[in-house]
Amino acid sequence: MYDIAIIGLGPAGATLARLLDKRFKVAAIDKKQNGAKGFHKPCGGLLATDAQKALSRFDLTLPKDVLVDPQIFAVRTLDFHTGITRHYQRFYINLDRHKFDLWLKSLIPHQVDVFDDGQVTSVERKKDGYEVCFKQGDTEHCITATYVVGADGAHSLVRKLLYPNKKIRSYVSIQQWFSESNPKPFYSCVFDPENTDCYSWSISKDGSFIFGGAYPAENCRIRFERQKEHLQQIGIRFGKVQKTEACLVLRPSKFSDFCCGFDNAFLIGEAGGFISPSSLEGISSAIITAYDLSRVLNSGTSNPNKAYRKITFGLRVKLFSKVLKSPFMYFPPLRYFVMKSGIDSIRIVS
């Protein structure tokens, strides 16, 4: 019997496990293994300024082996609808996402029972809490906890238990790694309304070139390949394929899409829809919601679900404001006006 069971140890779950008071008996179940093997989160691995700010409140410094080359300070933005290209200054940190997740996980104190390589199979409401069953290899375990926290991303089992009828807008994120064959490393942001009403990206990383995008589920792989052909036509080179990754990504479209949980169950990070609808950046919200929930649970309040909804209200408003911002990025006539004007763009001198 545990006080708290955390499902998933990405940035949200690992941060919460690290910040909970020692008086709690905590179980944390994670698909990753402590090494190169096991589950890897499909992610480009750029730490945005909001995520850097969220980490800075803990006075943490990134270890050197988490960082990768190169560090680039401009994003090449391509709009296939209008043919306009602009460069915008951005202060991303280029990192190895798997090593970043393992580093955050390594900060979890020893009193937390961490179950590595654990695949959760069910979460059920019981009389005195929740029963969580999971597999480690061929062995199945079941534990009970007073509180359960879903930090298990877009496919969250906890969210499906609490909100079985909620449908948050989602896309299939497809990403491929290639051997680098472009003459110069770069980041890019691609708008291609023919293939997706979201966006695509490319990243140079330690001798590899990554291209990925978020696509409607129908014909998602066809859209992805067609977009690669478009990029090849304008001179972007794709070397030998090293690996292909895919996952579901949420893209909230209304205020009610941000789910906090109820009945002693909580959702943090993308499991609760806490992800930017405009950029799909989610690490900052993962860290913030984990910090907020740790404050609520550590306080011993009699109604933690109500307190968590209250403390996250500002973040939910901020994320919803990005729903309102999205038309300026994704509505072609408005995007054309912004990019044509050159507002905030920088001139690249060759």
Coordinates of C-alpha atoms in Angstrom, one line a residue:
M1 CA 0.0 0.0 0.0
Y2 CA 1.4 3.3 -1.1
D3 CA 0.4 6.9 -0.4
I4 CA 1.1 8.0 -4.0
A5 CA 1.6 6.1 -7.3
I6 CA 3.1 8.0 -10.2
I7 CA 2.7 6.5 -13.7
G8 CA 5.5 7.7 -16.0
L9 CA 8.8 9.3 -15.2
G10 CA 9.3 11.8 -18.0
P11 CA 9.9 15.5 -17.0
A12 CA 6.5 15.6 -15.2
G13 CA 6.6 12.4 -13.2
A14 CA 10.4 12.6 -12.4
T15 CA 10.0 16.2 -11.1
L16 CA 7.0 15.3 -8.9
A17 CA 8.8 12.2 -7.5
R18 CA 11.8 14.4 -6.6
L19 CA 9.7 17.1 -4.9
L20 CA 7.3 15.1 -2.7
D21 CA 7.9 15.1 1.0
K22 CA 9.8 12.2 2.5
R23 CA 6.8 11.3 4.7
F24 CA 5.0 9.9 1.7
K25 CA 5.5 6.3 0.6
V26 CA 5.7 6.7 -3.2
A27 CA 5.8 4.2 -6.1
A28 CA 6.9 5.4 -9.5
I29 CA 6.4 3.2 -12.6
D30 CA 8.4 4.0 -15.7
K31 CA 8.8 2.4 -19.2
K32 CA 12.4 3.5 -19.5
Q33 CA 15.4 1.6 -18.3
N34 CA 18.4 3.2 -16.8
G35 CA 20.6 3.0 -19.9
A36 CA 20.4 3.1 -23.7
K37 CA 17.9 0.3 -23.9
G38 CA 14.2 0.5 -23.3
F39 CA 11.6 3.1 -24.1
H40 CA 12.7 6.4 -25.8
K41 CA 10.4 9.4 -26.0
P42 CA 10.2 10.4 -29.7
C43 CA 11.2 14.0 -29.5
G44 CA 13.4 16.4 -31.4
G45 CA 15.2 17.4 -28.2
L46 CA 15.2 21.2 -28.1
L47 CA 14.8 22.8 -24.7
A48 CA 12.7 26.0 -25.3
T49 CA 13.1 29.1 -23.2
D50 CA 9.9 28.4 -21.2
A51 CA 11.3 25.0 -20.2
Q52 CA 14.7 26.6 -19.3
K53 CA 12.8 29.0 -17.1
A54 CA 10.8 26.2 -15.4
L55 CA 14.1 24.4 -14.6
S56 CA 15.8 27.5 -13.4
R57 CA 13.6 27.8 -10.3
F58 CA 15.2 24.6 -8.9
D59 CA 18.7 26.0 -9.5
L60 CA 19.6 23.0 -11.6
T61 CA 22.4 22.9 -14.1
L62 CA 22.4 20.6 -17.1
P63 CA 25.2 18.0 -17.2
K64 CA 27.5 18.2 -20.1
D65 CA 26.7 14.8 -21.5
V66 CA 23.0 15.8 -22.0
L67 CA 24.0 18.5 -24.5
V68 CA 24.7 17.8 -28.2
D69 CA 26.2 19.7 -31.1
P70 CA 25.5 22.1 -32.7
Q71 CA 23.9 24.9 -30.7
I72 CA 22.0 27.1 -33.3
F73 CA 20.3 30.4 -32.5
A74 CA 18.1 30.9 -35.6
V75 CA 15.2 28.9 -37.0
R76 CA 14.7 28.8 -40.7
T77 CA 10.9 29.1 -41.3
L78 CA 9.5 27.8 -44.6
D79 CA 6.0 28.4 -45.8
F80 CA 5.2 26.2 -48.8
H81 CA 1.8 27.9 -49.3
T82 CA 3.4 31.3 -50.1
G83 CA 7.0 30.3 -50.9
I84 CA 8.3 32.8 -48.2
T85 CA 11.3 31.9 -46.1
R86 CA 12.3 33.9 -43.0
H87 CA 14.8 33.4 -40.1
Y88 CA 13.8 34.0 -36.5
Q89 CA 16.1 34.2 -33.5
R90 CA 15.4 31.5 -30.9
F91 CA 17.3 30.4 -27.9
Y92 CA 16.8 26.6 -27.8
I93 CA 19.2 24.2 -26.1
N94 CA 20.0 21.2 -28.3
L95 CA 20.1 18.1 -26.2
D96 CA 19.8 14.3 -26.1
R97 CA 16.2 13.9 -25.0
H98 CA 16.7 10.4 -23.6
K99 CA 19.7 11.4 -21.6
F100 CA 17.8 14.4 -20.4
D101 CA 14.9 12.2 -19.1
L102 CA 17.4 9.8 -17.5
W103 CA 19.1 12.8 -15.8
L104 CA 15.8 14.1 -14.3
K105 CA 15.1 10.5 -13.2
S106 CA 18.5 10.2 -11.5
L107 CA 17.5 13.1 -9.2
I108 CA 14.7 11.2 -7.6
P109 CA 15.5 10.4 -3.9
H110 CA 16.2 6.8 -2.9
Q111 CA 13.1 6.6 -0.7
V112 CA 10.9 6.5 -3.8
D113 CA 10.3 3.0 -5.1
V114 CA 11.1 3.2 -8.8
F115 CA 9.9 0.3 -11.0
D116 CA 11.9 0.5 -14.3
D117 CA 10.9 -1.1 -17.5
G118 CA 7.3 -1.2 -16.2
Q119 CA 4.4 -1.2 -18.6
V120 CA 1.1 -0.3 -16.8
T121 CA -1.8 -2.5 -17.9
S122 CA -4.6 -1.2 -15.8
V123 CA -5.7 1.5 -13.3
E124 CA -8.8 0.8 -11.3
R125 CA -10.7 2.7 -8.7
K126 CA -11.0 0.8 -5.4
K127 CA -12.7 1.5 -2.1
D128 CA -9.7 3.0 -0.4
G129 CA -7.8 4.3 -3.4
Y130 CA -6.5 2.9 -6.7
E131 CA -5.1 -0.4 -7.9
V132 CA -2.3 -0.1 -10.5
C133 CA -1.2 -3.2 -12.3
F134 CA 1.9 -3.3 -14.5
K135 CA 4.3 -5.7 -16.1
Q136 CA 8.1 -5.9 -15.8
G137 CA 9.2 -8.4 -18.4
D138 CA 7.1 -11.5 -17.8
T139 CA 6.3 -10.6 -14.2
E140 CA 3.0 -8.8 -13.3
H141 CA 2.7 -6.6 -10.2
C142 CA -0.3 -4.9 -8.6
I143 CA 0.0 -2.1 -6.1
T144 CA -2.6 0.1 -4.3
A145 CA -2.3 3.8 -3.5
T146 CA -4.4 6.5 -1.9
Y147 CA -3.5 8.9 -4.7
V148 CA -2.7 8.1 -8.3
V149 CA -0.9 10.6 -10.7
G150 CA -1.0 10.2 -14.5
A151 CA 2.2 11.5 -15.9
D152 CA 1.9 9.0 -18.8
G153 CA 1.6 11.4 -21.8
A154 CA -0.9 11.5 -24.6
H155 CA -2.1 7.9 -24.2
S156 CA -2.7 8.4 -20.5
L157 CA -4.5 5.5 -18.9
V158 CA -5.4 7.7 -15.9
R159 CA -7.1 10.2 -18.2
K160 CA -9.0 7.5 -20.0
L161 CA -10.2 6.2 -16.6
L162 CA -11.3 9.6 -15.4
Y163 CA -12.5 11.1 -18.7
P164 CA -13.5 8.2 -20.9
N165 CA -15.6 10.3 -23.3
K166 CA -13.1 13.2 -23.6
K167 CA -11.6 13.6 -27.0
I168 CA -8.7 16.0 -27.2
R169 CA -7.5 16.9 -30.7
S170 CA -4.6 14.8 -31.5
Y171 CA -2.0 14.2 -34.3
V172 CA 0.5 11.5 -35.2
S173 CA 4.0 12.8 -34.7
I174 CA 6.4 11.0 -37.2
Q175 CA 10.1 11.6 -37.0
Q176 CA 13.1 10.1 -38.9
W177 CA 16.8 10.3 -38.3
F178 CA 19.2 10.5 -41.2
S179 CA 22.9 10.7 -41.6
E180 CA 23.8 14.4 -42.0
S181 CA 24.3 15.3 -45.7
N182 CA 23.4 19.0 -45.7
P183 CA 26.4 21.3 -46.1
K184 CA 25.6 23.3 -43.0
P185 CA 23.6 22.4 -39.8
F186 CA 20.3 24.2 -39.3
Y187 CA 17.0 24.2 -37.5
S188 CA 13.8 24.7 -39.5
C189 CA 10.0 25.1 -39.0
V190 CA 7.9 24.1 -42.0
F191 CA 4.3 25.1 -42.7
D192 CA 2.7 23.0 -45.5
P193 CA -1.1 23.2 -45.4
E194 CA -1.4 20.6 -48.2
N195 CA -0.1 17.9 -45.8
T196 CA -0.9 19.2 -42.2
D197 CA -2.7 22.0 -40.5
C198 CA 0.0 21.8 -37.8
Y199 CA 3.7 22.1 -38.5
S200 CA 6.9 20.2 -39.2
W201 CA 10.5 20.6 -38.1
S202 CA 14.1 19.7 -38.8
I203 CA 17.1 19.6 -36.4
S204 CA 20.8 18.9 -36.8
K205 CA 22.1 16.8 -34.0
D206 CA 25.5 15.2 -33.4
G207 CA 26.1 14.2 -37.1
S208 CA 22.5 13.3 -37.7
F209 CA 19.7 15.2 -39.4
I210 CA 16.2 14.8 -37.9
F211 CA 13.0 15.6 -39.8
G212 CA 9.6 15.2 -38.2
G213 CA 6.1 16.6 -38.1
A214 CA 2.6 16.4 -36.6
Y215 CA 0.0 15.0 -39.0
P216 CA -3.7 14.2 -39.0
A217 CA -4.0 10.4 -38.4
E218 CA -5.5 9.7 -41.8
N219 CA -2.8 8.9 -44.3
C220 CA -0.2 10.3 -41.9
R221 CA 2.8 8.4 -43.4
I222 CA 1.8 9.4 -46.9
R223 CA 1.7 13.1 -45.8
F224 CA 5.1 12.7 -44.1
E225 CA 6.7 11.2 -47.2
R226 CA 5.1 13.8 -49.5
Q227 CA 6.5 16.6 -47.4
K228 CA 10.0 15.1 -47.6
E229 CA 9.7 15.2 -51.4
H230 CA 8.7 18.9 -51.1
L231 CA 11.8 19.7 -49.0
Q232 CA 14.1 17.8 -51.4
Q233 CA 12.8 19.9 -54.2
I234 CA 14.1 23.1 -52.5
G235 CA 17.5 21.6 -51.7
I236 CA 17.2 19.9 -48.3
R237 CA 19.1 16.6 -48.3
F238 CA 18.1 13.4 -46.6
G239 CA 20.9 10.9 -46.1
K240 CA 20.6 7.3 -45.1
V241 CA 17.7 6.6 -42.8
Q242 CA 18.9 5.6 -39.3
K243 CA 15.6 5.1 -37.5
T244 CA 11.9 6.1 -37.6
E245 CA 9.9 7.1 -34.6
A246 CA 6.2 7.9 -34.1
C247 CA 3.9 8.8 -31.2
L248 CA 0.6 10.4 -30.5
V249 CA 0.7 14.1 -29.6
L250 CA -2.2 16.2 -28.1
R251 CA -3.1 19.6 -29.4
P252 CA -5.7 21.2 -27.1
S253 CA -8.3 23.4 -28.8
K254 CA -10.5 24.6 -26.0
F255 CA -10.2 25.4 -22.3
S256 CA -11.9 22.2 -21.1
D257 CA -9.2 20.2 -22.8
F258 CA -6.9 20.9 -19.9
C259 CA -7.8 18.1 -17.4
C260 CA -6.7 18.2 -13.8
G261 CA -8.3 15.1 -12.4
F262 CA -10.7 14.4 -9.5
D263 CA -11.4 11.8 -6.8
N264 CA -7.8 11.7 -5.6
A265 CA -6.4 11.1 -9.1
F266 CA -4.4 13.8 -10.8
L267 CA -3.0 14.5 -14.3
I268 CA 0.2 16.4 -14.9
G269 CA 2.1 17.2 -18.1
E270 CA 0.7 16.1 -21.5
A271 CA -1.5 13.5 -19.8
G272 CA -3.7 16.4 -18.7
G273 CA -3.4 18.2 -22.0
F274 CA -0.9 20.6 -20.7
I275 CA 1.0 21.3 -23.9
S276 CA 1.3 24.4 -26.1
P277 CA -1.4 24.3 -28.9
S278 CA 0.9 26.5 -31.1
S279 CA 4.3 25.0 -30.7
L280 CA 3.6 21.6 -29.2
E281 CA 6.2 22.4 -26.5
G282 CA 5.3 20.4 -23.4
I283 CA 8.4 20.1 -21.1
S284 CA 7.8 23.5 -19.4
S285 CA 4.2 22.6 -18.6
A286 CA 5.2 19.2 -17.4
I287 CA 7.7 20.7 -14.9
I288 CA 5.3 23.4 -13.8
T289 CA 2.3 21.1 -13.2
A290 CA 4.5 18.6 -11.3
Y291 CA 5.8 21.5 -9.1
D292 CA 2.2 22.7 -8.5
L293 CA 1.0 19.3 -7.5
S294 CA 3.9 18.7 -5.2
R295 CA 3.0 21.9 -3.4
V296 CA -0.6 20.8 -3.1
L297 CA 0.1 17.3 -1.8
N298 CA 2.9 18.4 0.5
S299 CA 0.6 21.0 2.1
G300 CA -1.8 18.2 3.4
T301 CA -4.9 20.1 2.2
S302 CA -8.2 18.3 2.8
N303 CA -9.3 18.8 -0.8
P304 CA -6.2 18.4 -3.0
N305 CA -8.1 18.1 -6.3
K306 CA -9.7 21.5 -5.8
A307 CA -6.4 23.0 -4.7
Y308 CA -4.7 21.6 -7.8
R309 CA -7.3 23.0 -10.1
K310 CA -6.9 26.4 -8.5
I311 CA -3.2 26.5 -8.6
T312 CA -3.0 25.5 -12.3
F313 CA -5.6 28.0 -13.4
G314 CA -3.0 30.5 -14.5
L315 CA -1.2 28.0 -16.6
R316 CA -4.4 26.8 -18.2
V317 CA -5.3 30.4 -19.1
K318 CA -1.8 30.9 -20.6
L319 CA -2.0 27.7 -22.7
F320 CA -5.5 28.6 -23.8
S321 CA -4.2 32.0 -24.9
K322 CA -2.0 30.1 -27.4
V323 CA -5.1 28.6 -28.9
L324 CA -6.1 32.1 -29.7
K325 CA -2.6 32.9 -31.0
S326 CA -2.6 29.9 -33.3
P327 CA -4.4 31.6 -36.2
F328 CA -1.6 34.0 -36.7
M329 CA 0.7 31.0 -37.2
Y330 CA -1.6 28.5 -38.9
F331 CA -4.1 30.6 -40.9
P332 CA -2.3 31.1 -44.3
P333 CA -3.4 34.7 -45.0
L334 CA -2.4 35.9 -41.5
R335 CA 0.8 33.9 -41.7
Y336 CA 1.6 35.5 -45.1
F337 CA 1.0 39.0 -43.7
V338 CA 3.3 38.3 -40.7
M339 CA 6.1 36.7 -42.7
K340 CA 5.9 39.1 -45.6
S341 CA 6.2 42.0 -43.2
G342 CA 9.5 40.6 -41.8
I343 CA 8.4 41.4 -38.3
D344 CA 10.9 40.0 -35.7
S345 CA 12.9 38.2 -38.5
I346 CA 16.6 38.5 -38.8
R347 CA 18.6 38.9 -42.0
I348 CA 21.1 36.2 -42.7
V349 CA 24.4 37.5 -44.0
S350 CA 26.3 34.9 -46.1

